Short mmCIF file of C-alpha atoms in Angstrom, two decimals:
data_model
loop_
_atom_site.label_atom_id
_atom_site.label_comp_id
_atom_site.label_asym_id
_atom_site.label_seq_id
_atom_site.Cartn_x
_atom_site.Cartn_y
_atom_site.Cartn_z
CA MET G 1 36.23 -67.43 -12.67
CA GLY G 2 40.00 -67.42 -12.39
CA ASN G 3 39.42 -64.28 -10.53
CA GLU G 4 36.91 -65.59 -8.42
CA ARG G 5 39.24 -68.32 -7.12
CA GLU G 6 42.08 -66.22 -6.84
CA GLU G 7 39.81 -64.45 -4.26
CA ARG G 8 38.82 -67.29 -2.48
CA ALA G 9 42.20 -68.59 -2.11
CA GLU G 10 43.24 -65.38 -0.58
CA ARG G 11 40.39 -65.12 1.72
CA TRP G 12 41.27 -68.70 2.88
CA GLN G 13 44.72 -67.71 3.27
CA CYS G 14 43.80 -64.55 5.23
CA TRP G 15 41.09 -66.86 7.65
CA MET G 16 43.98 -69.51 8.04
CA ARG G 17 46.36 -66.59 9.27
CA ALA G 18 43.67 -65.44 11.57
CA ALA G 19 43.13 -69.02 12.74
CA GLN G 20 46.64 -69.70 13.65
CA LYS G 21 46.30 -66.48 15.92
CA GLY G 22 43.26 -67.98 17.57
CA ASP G 23 40.32 -66.46 15.74
CA ALA G 24 37.75 -69.20 16.36
CA GLU G 25 35.22 -67.54 14.02
CA ALA G 26 37.60 -67.18 10.97
CA TYR G 27 38.48 -70.67 11.45
CA GLN G 28 35.10 -71.90 11.32
CA ARG G 29 34.49 -70.01 8.04
CA LEU G 30 37.37 -71.54 6.77
CA LEU G 31 36.79 -75.13 7.56
CA THR G 32 33.18 -74.81 6.57
CA GLU G 33 33.96 -73.58 3.11
CA LEU G 34 37.12 -75.81 2.50
CA LEU G 35 34.82 -78.84 3.44
CA PRO G 36 33.20 -79.45 -0.24
CA TYR G 37 36.91 -78.72 -1.62
CA VAL G 38 38.15 -81.60 0.91
CA ARG G 39 35.25 -83.74 0.09
CA GLY G 40 36.32 -83.30 -4.10
CA VAL G 41 40.05 -84.23 -3.43
CA VAL G 42 39.02 -87.17 -1.54
CA ARG G 43 36.64 -88.39 -3.84
CA GLY G 44 39.15 -88.22 -6.51
CA ARG G 45 40.40 -91.08 -4.70
CA VAL G 46 37.84 -93.02 -2.52
CA ARG G 47 34.64 -94.01 -4.37
CA ASP G 48 32.65 -94.86 -1.19
CA ASP G 49 30.17 -91.80 -0.62
CA ALA G 50 30.08 -92.92 3.19
CA ALA G 51 33.67 -93.26 3.41
CA VAL G 52 34.20 -89.90 1.50
CA GLU G 53 32.46 -88.27 4.71
CA ASP G 54 34.30 -90.22 7.02
CA VAL G 55 37.85 -89.45 5.36
CA ALA G 56 36.66 -85.83 4.56
CA GLN G 57 36.15 -85.35 8.61
CA ASP G 58 40.01 -86.87 9.20
CA VAL G 59 41.33 -84.40 6.95
CA LEU G 60 39.61 -81.78 8.95
CA LEU G 61 41.15 -83.04 12.15
CA ARG G 62 44.66 -83.42 10.30
CA ILE G 63 44.42 -79.78 9.44
CA HIS G 64 43.31 -79.03 13.14
CA THR G 65 46.30 -80.97 14.55
CA ALA G 66 48.86 -79.96 11.93
CA ARG G 67 47.87 -76.38 11.50
CA HIS G 68 51.16 -74.87 12.54
CA THR G 69 52.88 -76.22 9.84
CA TYR G 70 51.46 -74.12 7.13
CA HIS G 71 53.35 -71.37 6.41
CA PRO G 72 51.38 -67.67 6.58
CA GLU G 73 53.13 -66.53 3.36
CA ARG G 74 52.60 -69.63 1.17
CA PRO G 75 49.46 -70.57 -0.91
CA LEU G 76 46.75 -72.89 1.24
CA LEU G 77 45.45 -75.08 -1.09
CA PRO G 78 48.73 -77.34 -1.97
CA TRP G 79 48.99 -77.59 1.88
CA VAL G 80 45.11 -78.81 2.30
CA ARG G 81 45.34 -80.97 -1.10
CA THR G 82 48.41 -82.79 0.54
CA ILE G 83 46.66 -83.43 3.74
CA ALA G 84 43.45 -84.47 2.17
CA ARG G 85 45.71 -86.74 -0.14
CA ASN G 86 47.70 -88.80 2.28
CA ALA G 87 44.26 -89.00 4.51
CA SER G 88 42.85 -90.44 1.09
CA ILE G 89 45.91 -92.98 1.01
CA ASP G 90 45.79 -94.05 4.39
CA HIS G 91 42.33 -94.77 4.26
CA SER G 92 42.77 -96.64 0.94
CA ARG G 93 45.69 -98.89 2.48
CA ARG G 94 43.55 -99.20 5.81
CA TRP G 95 40.90 -100.44 3.74
CA ALA G 96 43.35 -103.10 1.61
CA ARG G 97 44.85 -104.43 4.69
CA GLU G 98 41.48 -104.95 6.51
CA ARG G 99 39.83 -106.66 3.35
CA GLY G 100 43.16 -108.86 2.89
CA ARG G 101 42.64 -109.90 6.82
CA GLN G 102 39.15 -110.54 6.25
CA GLY G 103 39.81 -112.64 3.34
CA GLU G 104 42.31 -114.59 5.45
CA MET G 105 40.08 -115.31 8.11
CA GLU G 106 38.01 -118.39 8.55
CA PRO G 107 34.78 -117.97 10.23
CA ASP G 108 35.48 -120.68 12.37
CA ALA G 109 38.67 -119.15 13.32
CA LEU G 110 37.36 -116.33 14.81
CA PRO G 111 37.93 -115.76 18.44
CA ALA G 112 35.00 -115.66 21.13
CA PRO G 113 34.90 -112.24 22.36
CA GLU G 114 35.37 -113.66 25.93
CA ARG G 115 38.64 -114.97 24.86
CA LEU G 116 40.07 -111.74 23.17
CA ALA G 117 41.04 -110.38 26.24
CA GLU G 118 43.06 -113.62 26.93
CA GLY G 119 45.36 -112.81 23.84
CA PRO G 120 48.76 -110.65 24.63
CA ILE G 121 47.59 -108.05 22.13
CA SER G 122 44.35 -107.69 23.67
CA ARG G 123 45.81 -107.66 27.27
CA GLY G 124 47.88 -104.76 25.72
CA LEU G 125 45.00 -102.81 24.21
CA VAL G 126 42.89 -103.16 27.91
CA ARG G 127 45.81 -101.89 29.48
CA ALA G 128 46.37 -98.99 27.12
CA LEU G 129 42.57 -98.33 27.08
CA ASP G 130 43.01 -97.98 30.89
CA ARG G 131 45.47 -95.08 30.66
CA LEU G 132 43.36 -93.00 28.45
CA PRO G 133 41.30 -90.07 29.63
CA GLU G 134 37.99 -90.93 30.59
CA SER G 135 36.30 -89.00 27.88
CA GLN G 136 38.62 -90.70 25.12
CA ARG G 137 38.13 -93.87 26.44
CA GLU G 138 34.38 -93.86 26.41
CA ALA G 139 34.29 -92.41 23.10
CA VAL G 140 36.72 -95.67 21.92
CA THR G 141 34.73 -97.98 23.60
CA LEU G 142 31.24 -97.17 22.35
CA LEU G 143 32.38 -96.59 18.68
CA LYS G 144 34.58 -99.55 18.42
CA LEU G 145 34.23 -101.96 21.20
CA GLU G 146 30.40 -101.91 21.48
CA GLY G 147 29.79 -100.87 17.57
CA LEU G 148 27.72 -98.05 18.10
CA SER G 149 27.19 -95.57 15.40
CA VAL G 150 28.66 -91.72 15.46
CA LYS G 151 24.96 -90.73 16.36
CA GLU G 152 24.05 -93.40 18.97
CA ALA G 153 27.40 -92.93 20.56
CA ALA G 154 27.09 -89.39 20.79
CA LEU G 155 23.73 -89.67 22.23
CA ARG G 156 24.95 -92.36 24.91
CA ALA G 157 27.72 -89.98 25.99
CA GLY G 158 25.46 -86.82 25.99
CA VAL G 159 27.78 -84.84 23.69
CA SER G 160 27.65 -83.74 19.89
CA PRO G 161 28.71 -86.02 17.17
CA GLY G 162 31.42 -83.94 16.34
CA ALA G 163 32.89 -83.86 20.04
CA LEU G 164 32.47 -87.58 20.11
CA LYS G 165 34.19 -88.21 16.83
CA LEU G 166 36.91 -85.46 17.87
CA ARG G 167 37.38 -87.40 21.29
CA ALA G 168 37.73 -90.99 19.38
CA HIS G 169 40.15 -89.40 16.92
CA ARG G 170 42.47 -88.75 20.01
CA GLY G 171 42.09 -91.62 21.42
CA TYR G 172 43.10 -93.57 18.94
CA ASN G 173 46.05 -91.64 18.48
CA ALA G 174 47.07 -91.81 22.05
CA LEU G 175 46.32 -95.49 22.13
CA ARG G 176 48.79 -95.78 18.69
CA ASP G 177 51.30 -94.18 20.94
CA LEU G 178 51.03 -96.44 23.85
CA LEU G 179 51.03 -99.68 21.95
CA GLY G 180 53.74 -98.19 20.10
CA ARG G 181 55.58 -98.04 23.00
CA GLU G 182 54.53 -101.23 24.55
CA ARG G 183 55.56 -102.95 21.16
CA SER G 184 59.25 -101.26 21.27
CA MET T 1 40.50 -79.98 -9.42
CA ASN T 2 36.96 -81.52 -9.14
CA GLU T 3 35.90 -79.72 -5.86
CA ASP T 4 32.72 -78.43 -7.54
CA ARG T 5 30.82 -81.81 -8.49
CA SER T 6 30.81 -83.23 -4.92
CA GLU T 7 27.39 -82.83 -3.44
CA PRO T 8 26.88 -83.03 -0.12
CA VAL T 9 26.28 -86.32 1.86
CA ASP T 10 26.84 -85.08 5.08
CA ASP T 11 24.09 -85.54 8.00
CA GLY T 12 25.49 -82.60 9.97
CA ARG T 13 28.20 -84.41 11.36
CA SER T 14 31.11 -82.56 9.77
CA GLU T 15 29.81 -79.08 10.41
CA ASP T 16 29.40 -80.45 14.18
CA LEU T 17 32.85 -81.41 14.12
CA ILE T 18 33.94 -78.00 12.63
CA ARG T 19 31.81 -76.14 15.23
CA GLU T 20 33.75 -78.65 17.81
CA LEU T 21 37.26 -77.67 16.43
CA ALA T 22 36.68 -74.24 16.31
CA ARG T 23 35.42 -74.09 19.97
CA GLU T 24 38.73 -75.58 21.06
CA LEU T 25 41.01 -73.96 18.73
CA GLU T 26 44.14 -72.59 20.18
CA PRO T 27 46.80 -69.95 18.87
CA VAL T 28 49.64 -71.94 17.45
CA GLN T 29 53.23 -71.14 16.40
CA PRO T 30 53.83 -71.39 12.71
CA LEU T 31 57.03 -73.40 11.59
CA PRO T 32 59.90 -71.48 10.42
CA PRO T 33 60.65 -71.34 7.10
CA LEU T 34 62.32 -74.16 5.77
CA ARG T 35 65.25 -72.50 4.48
CA PHE T 36 65.88 -71.29 8.22
CA VAL T 37 65.52 -75.00 8.96
CA VAL T 38 67.89 -75.99 6.76
CA GLY T 39 70.55 -73.39 7.05
CA GLY T 40 70.47 -74.12 11.01
CA LEU T 41 70.90 -77.72 10.49
CA LEU T 42 73.91 -76.97 7.99
CA GLY T 43 74.92 -74.51 10.66
CA LEU T 44 74.91 -77.44 13.45
CA TRP T 45 76.67 -79.80 11.01
CA ALA T 46 79.27 -77.06 10.57
CA LEU T 47 79.90 -76.37 14.29
CA VAL T 48 80.21 -80.30 14.75
CA ALA T 49 82.35 -80.60 11.44
CA ALA T 50 84.90 -77.47 13.02
CA VAL T 51 85.20 -79.36 16.50
CA GLY T 52 85.62 -82.74 14.62
CA VAL T 53 88.42 -81.66 12.64
CA ALA T 54 90.03 -79.73 15.76
CA VAL T 55 89.91 -82.93 17.40
CA LEU T 56 91.21 -85.46 14.68
CA GLY T 57 93.37 -82.99 13.18
CA SER T 58 93.21 -82.19 9.40
CA ARG T 59 95.56 -83.44 6.86
CA PRO T 60 98.69 -81.23 6.14
CA ASP T 61 97.82 -81.35 1.96
CA LEU T 62 94.48 -80.86 2.58
CA ALA T 63 94.16 -78.34 -0.37
CA GLN T 64 96.10 -80.57 -2.87
CA ALA T 65 94.20 -83.64 -1.70
CA TRP T 66 90.85 -81.82 -2.68
CA LEU T 67 91.72 -79.74 -5.41
CA GLY T 68 94.74 -81.90 -6.80
CA ARG T 69 92.96 -84.46 -8.31
CA GLY T 70 89.47 -83.67 -10.29
CA GLY T 71 88.30 -86.73 -9.40
CA VAL T 72 88.29 -86.10 -5.44
CA ALA T 73 86.86 -83.12 -6.16
CA PHE T 74 83.90 -84.62 -7.98
CA VAL T 75 83.58 -87.11 -5.15
CA PHE T 76 83.42 -84.85 -2.30
CA GLY T 77 81.60 -82.05 -4.38
CA GLY T 78 79.30 -84.75 -5.54
CA LEU T 79 78.76 -85.80 -2.03
CA GLY T 80 78.23 -82.48 -0.49
CA LEU T 81 75.59 -81.40 -2.74
CA ALA T 82 73.94 -84.91 -1.88
CA GLY T 83 74.02 -84.02 1.45
CA VAL T 84 72.60 -80.26 1.21
CA ALA T 85 69.90 -81.55 -1.13
CA GLY T 86 69.25 -84.52 1.24
CA LEU T 87 69.02 -82.62 4.17
CA ALA T 88 66.72 -80.18 2.43
CA ALA T 89 64.42 -82.79 0.79
CA SER T 90 64.10 -84.80 4.46
CA VAL T 91 62.93 -81.51 6.24
CA ALA T 92 60.54 -81.06 3.50
CA LEU T 93 59.07 -84.40 3.84
CA GLY T 94 57.93 -83.10 7.22
CA VAL T 95 55.83 -80.33 5.93
CA PRO T 96 52.67 -80.71 3.81
CA GLY T 97 52.30 -79.21 0.56
CA ARG T 98 56.10 -79.00 -0.27
CA GLU T 99 56.29 -82.07 -2.78
CA ARG T 100 57.66 -79.69 -5.87
CA LEU T 101 60.60 -78.89 -3.39
CA VAL T 102 61.10 -82.85 -2.05
CA ARG T 103 61.16 -83.78 -5.91
CA LEU T 104 63.90 -81.10 -6.77
CA ALA T 105 65.81 -81.84 -3.82
CA LEU T 106 66.00 -85.70 -4.16
CA LEU T 107 66.52 -84.73 -7.69
CA ALA T 108 69.79 -82.60 -7.18
CA ALA T 109 70.75 -85.37 -4.55
CA GLY T 110 70.60 -87.84 -7.11
CA VAL T 111 72.97 -85.55 -9.32
CA GLY T 112 75.23 -85.52 -6.64
CA MET T 113 75.57 -88.64 -6.49
CA VAL T 114 76.04 -89.62 -9.72
CA LEU T 115 78.90 -86.81 -9.49
CA ALA T 116 80.45 -88.83 -6.62
CA ALA T 117 80.40 -91.94 -8.29
CA GLY T 118 81.56 -90.28 -11.80
CA GLY T 119 84.60 -88.84 -9.36
CA GLY T 120 85.54 -92.22 -8.08
CA SER T 121 85.16 -93.83 -11.59
CA LEU T 122 87.48 -91.35 -13.15
CA LEU T 123 90.30 -91.47 -10.23
CA PHE T 124 89.67 -95.41 -11.15
CA LEU T 125 90.00 -95.09 -14.96
CA GLU T 126 93.10 -92.39 -14.45
CA SER T 127 94.54 -94.72 -11.84
CA ALA T 128 95.53 -91.35 -10.27
CA MET T 129 96.04 -93.20 -6.83
CA PRO T 130 97.20 -96.79 -5.85
CA TRP T 131 94.42 -98.97 -5.58
CA ASN T 132 95.66 -100.68 -1.82
CA GLY T 133 96.61 -99.34 1.42
CA GLY T 134 95.42 -99.12 4.89
CA GLY T 135 92.92 -101.97 5.79
CA PHE T 136 89.34 -102.78 6.60
CA ARG T 137 89.91 -100.84 10.11
CA ALA T 138 90.80 -97.64 8.74
CA ASP T 139 87.89 -97.98 6.57
CA LEU T 140 85.69 -98.61 9.48
CA ASP T 141 87.49 -95.74 11.10
CA CYS T 142 86.34 -93.26 8.79
CA LEU T 143 82.84 -94.61 8.41
CA ALA T 144 82.63 -94.20 12.20
CA VAL T 145 83.83 -90.29 11.77
CA ALA T 146 81.14 -89.97 8.96
CA LEU T 147 78.36 -91.17 11.32
CA VAL T 148 79.36 -89.71 14.25
CA VAL T 149 79.36 -86.41 12.77
CA GLY T 150 76.21 -86.74 10.78
CA ILE T 151 74.26 -87.89 13.47
CA PHE T 152 73.85 -84.44 14.85
CA PRO T 153 71.92 -83.05 11.72
CA GLY T 154 70.15 -86.41 11.06
CA LEU T 155 68.80 -85.96 14.75
CA GLY T 156 68.04 -82.13 13.81
CA VAL T 157 65.64 -83.01 10.98
CA VAL T 158 64.04 -85.67 13.34
CA ALA T 159 63.30 -82.90 15.83
CA PHE T 160 61.83 -80.54 13.33
CA ALA T 161 60.07 -83.74 11.86
CA GLY T 162 58.64 -84.21 15.23
CA ARG T 163 57.01 -80.70 15.43
CA ALA T 164 56.04 -81.07 11.82
CA ALA T 165 53.57 -83.74 10.33
CA ALA T 166 55.74 -86.27 8.25
CA PHE T 167 53.34 -88.66 6.19
CA ARG T 168 56.45 -90.59 5.10
CA PRO T 169 58.51 -91.11 8.03
CA VAL T 170 60.48 -94.17 6.53
CA VAL T 171 61.41 -91.91 3.29
CA LEU T 172 62.29 -89.07 5.49
CA VAL T 173 64.56 -91.21 7.64
CA VAL T 174 66.24 -92.80 4.78
CA ALA T 175 66.93 -89.38 3.04
CA ALA T 176 68.26 -87.90 6.60
CA ALA T 177 70.39 -90.76 7.48
CA ALA T 178 71.77 -90.91 3.95
CA SER T 179 72.39 -87.25 3.77
CA ALA T 180 73.92 -87.02 7.43
CA ALA T 181 76.48 -89.47 6.49
CA ALA T 182 77.39 -87.65 3.22
CA LEU T 183 77.88 -84.61 5.21
CA GLY T 184 79.79 -86.60 7.84
CA THR T 185 82.20 -88.15 5.51
CA ILE T 186 83.52 -84.72 4.16
CA VAL T 187 84.72 -84.26 7.75
CA ALA T 188 86.35 -87.63 7.39
CA GLN T 189 87.94 -86.72 4.24
CA ALA T 190 89.34 -83.52 5.66
CA SER T 191 91.11 -85.48 8.56
CA CYS T 192 92.10 -88.46 6.95
CA PRO T 193 95.74 -88.98 5.69
CA MET T 194 95.32 -92.20 3.35
CA VAL T 195 95.91 -91.99 -0.24
CA ASN T 196 94.57 -94.90 -1.61
CA LEU T 197 91.23 -95.59 -4.02
CA ARG T 198 89.87 -98.45 -1.94
CA HIS T 199 89.56 -96.89 1.15
CA LEU T 200 88.42 -93.48 -0.38
CA LEU T 201 85.52 -95.78 -1.97
CA MET T 202 85.09 -98.30 1.21
CA GLY T 203 85.84 -95.79 4.17
CA HIS T 204 84.16 -92.44 2.55
CA ALA T 205 82.02 -92.63 -0.78
CA LEU T 206 79.80 -95.44 0.73
CA ALA T 207 78.86 -93.99 3.98
CA PRO T 208 75.65 -92.46 2.73
CA ALA T 209 74.76 -96.37 2.25
CA VAL T 210 76.23 -97.43 5.27
CA GLY T 211 74.36 -94.41 7.23
CA VAL T 212 70.86 -95.44 5.62
CA LEU T 213 71.89 -98.99 6.91
CA VAL T 214 72.89 -97.74 10.45
CA LEU T 215 70.96 -94.43 11.31
CA SER T 216 67.83 -95.11 9.67
CA VAL T 217 66.33 -97.55 12.31
CA PRO T 218 67.30 -95.17 15.33
CA LEU T 219 66.03 -92.20 13.48
CA LEU T 220 62.88 -93.73 13.14
CA VAL T 221 62.35 -94.98 16.69
CA ALA T 222 63.30 -91.45 17.59
CA LEU T 223 60.64 -89.78 14.98
CA ARG T 224 58.06 -92.17 16.23
CA ARG T 225 58.67 -91.54 19.79
CA ILE T 226 58.77 -87.45 19.80
CA GLY T 227 56.88 -87.21 16.35
CA ARG T 228 53.66 -86.22 14.76
CA VAL T 229 53.32 -88.73 11.95
CA GLY T 230 50.23 -88.10 9.67
#
């Protein structure tokens, strides 16, 4: 059992090193084998099953964007575990914030959608959305403004759900940067 | 680890995402080992410190001032330890999976601060130095030297963290600011001719706290502008 784990850890490390050099096949194998492990780490902090899958996907995206921070000589699992834990903590904080905000809002106080675009925050958001690449803007709009599910949005955009999710993730990051710059 | 108890709840989206990520994979250059990064930052600090001492001039009784009184050696040995360890902690905070190093480095930085505080108390209790002398202006001058010298390794940490993946940017910049100012104040001590306890505490030993107050926000802004936080 211990041996098996060691072998597995070594195999994953090997694939990660290959992935850093651009080996897509090794990378796909690695992420596929890592997924259940990632889910397990996330499940330790996030109870809702649907949210677990969303956070696990966020972890995959974070692994992808931070893959250069893995040092080839070091064990891979602590690196993955930290990324998974951080993503779970981010999710829990976001969830708590949103819950707090919903609790504070009176239903009558919710602004009408057409009035949203008149507020200073929304004007900034609209400007920032305009500056996104077309594919990212479409993904964010379909998911967040039109409220479609990933599957529906992917169908509408004519891409796979994975591709749509990737575009949306990039769009959120770009929006965060643009809005942060505008604020400061 | 509880990874084995997770039953698949995926409806194919995660597999799609994996395929997509693999399809767009490009080779990346891994970050250098952290010891090289910390070594590089200390080298940068040493260079700036050498220039600083050359410009400001070193005090003539440098060896005696540092080693003649045990308390002074403790104060600056402690600040040096806090500076190096804090720098290592802030660099490690930018890389996932290095929590153990972060904890150890923060512990060492804490020990350094305790040593520095102990050295200050020793000087006070032994009345080894006069209390008064100089003034507020002299305190500010030495703090300014500490911050000007410290900003270079501080920016170095931010430049590194911007390429890495900082999850706790606030903790990172606070550690970077405190450690950078602690390292900077060593240069102030090497050039400051004043021998009085009040100035030693206000103008030198308080530098890490002043560093946190003055440098944290600009370093955080710089990190958010150039960096990848996540």
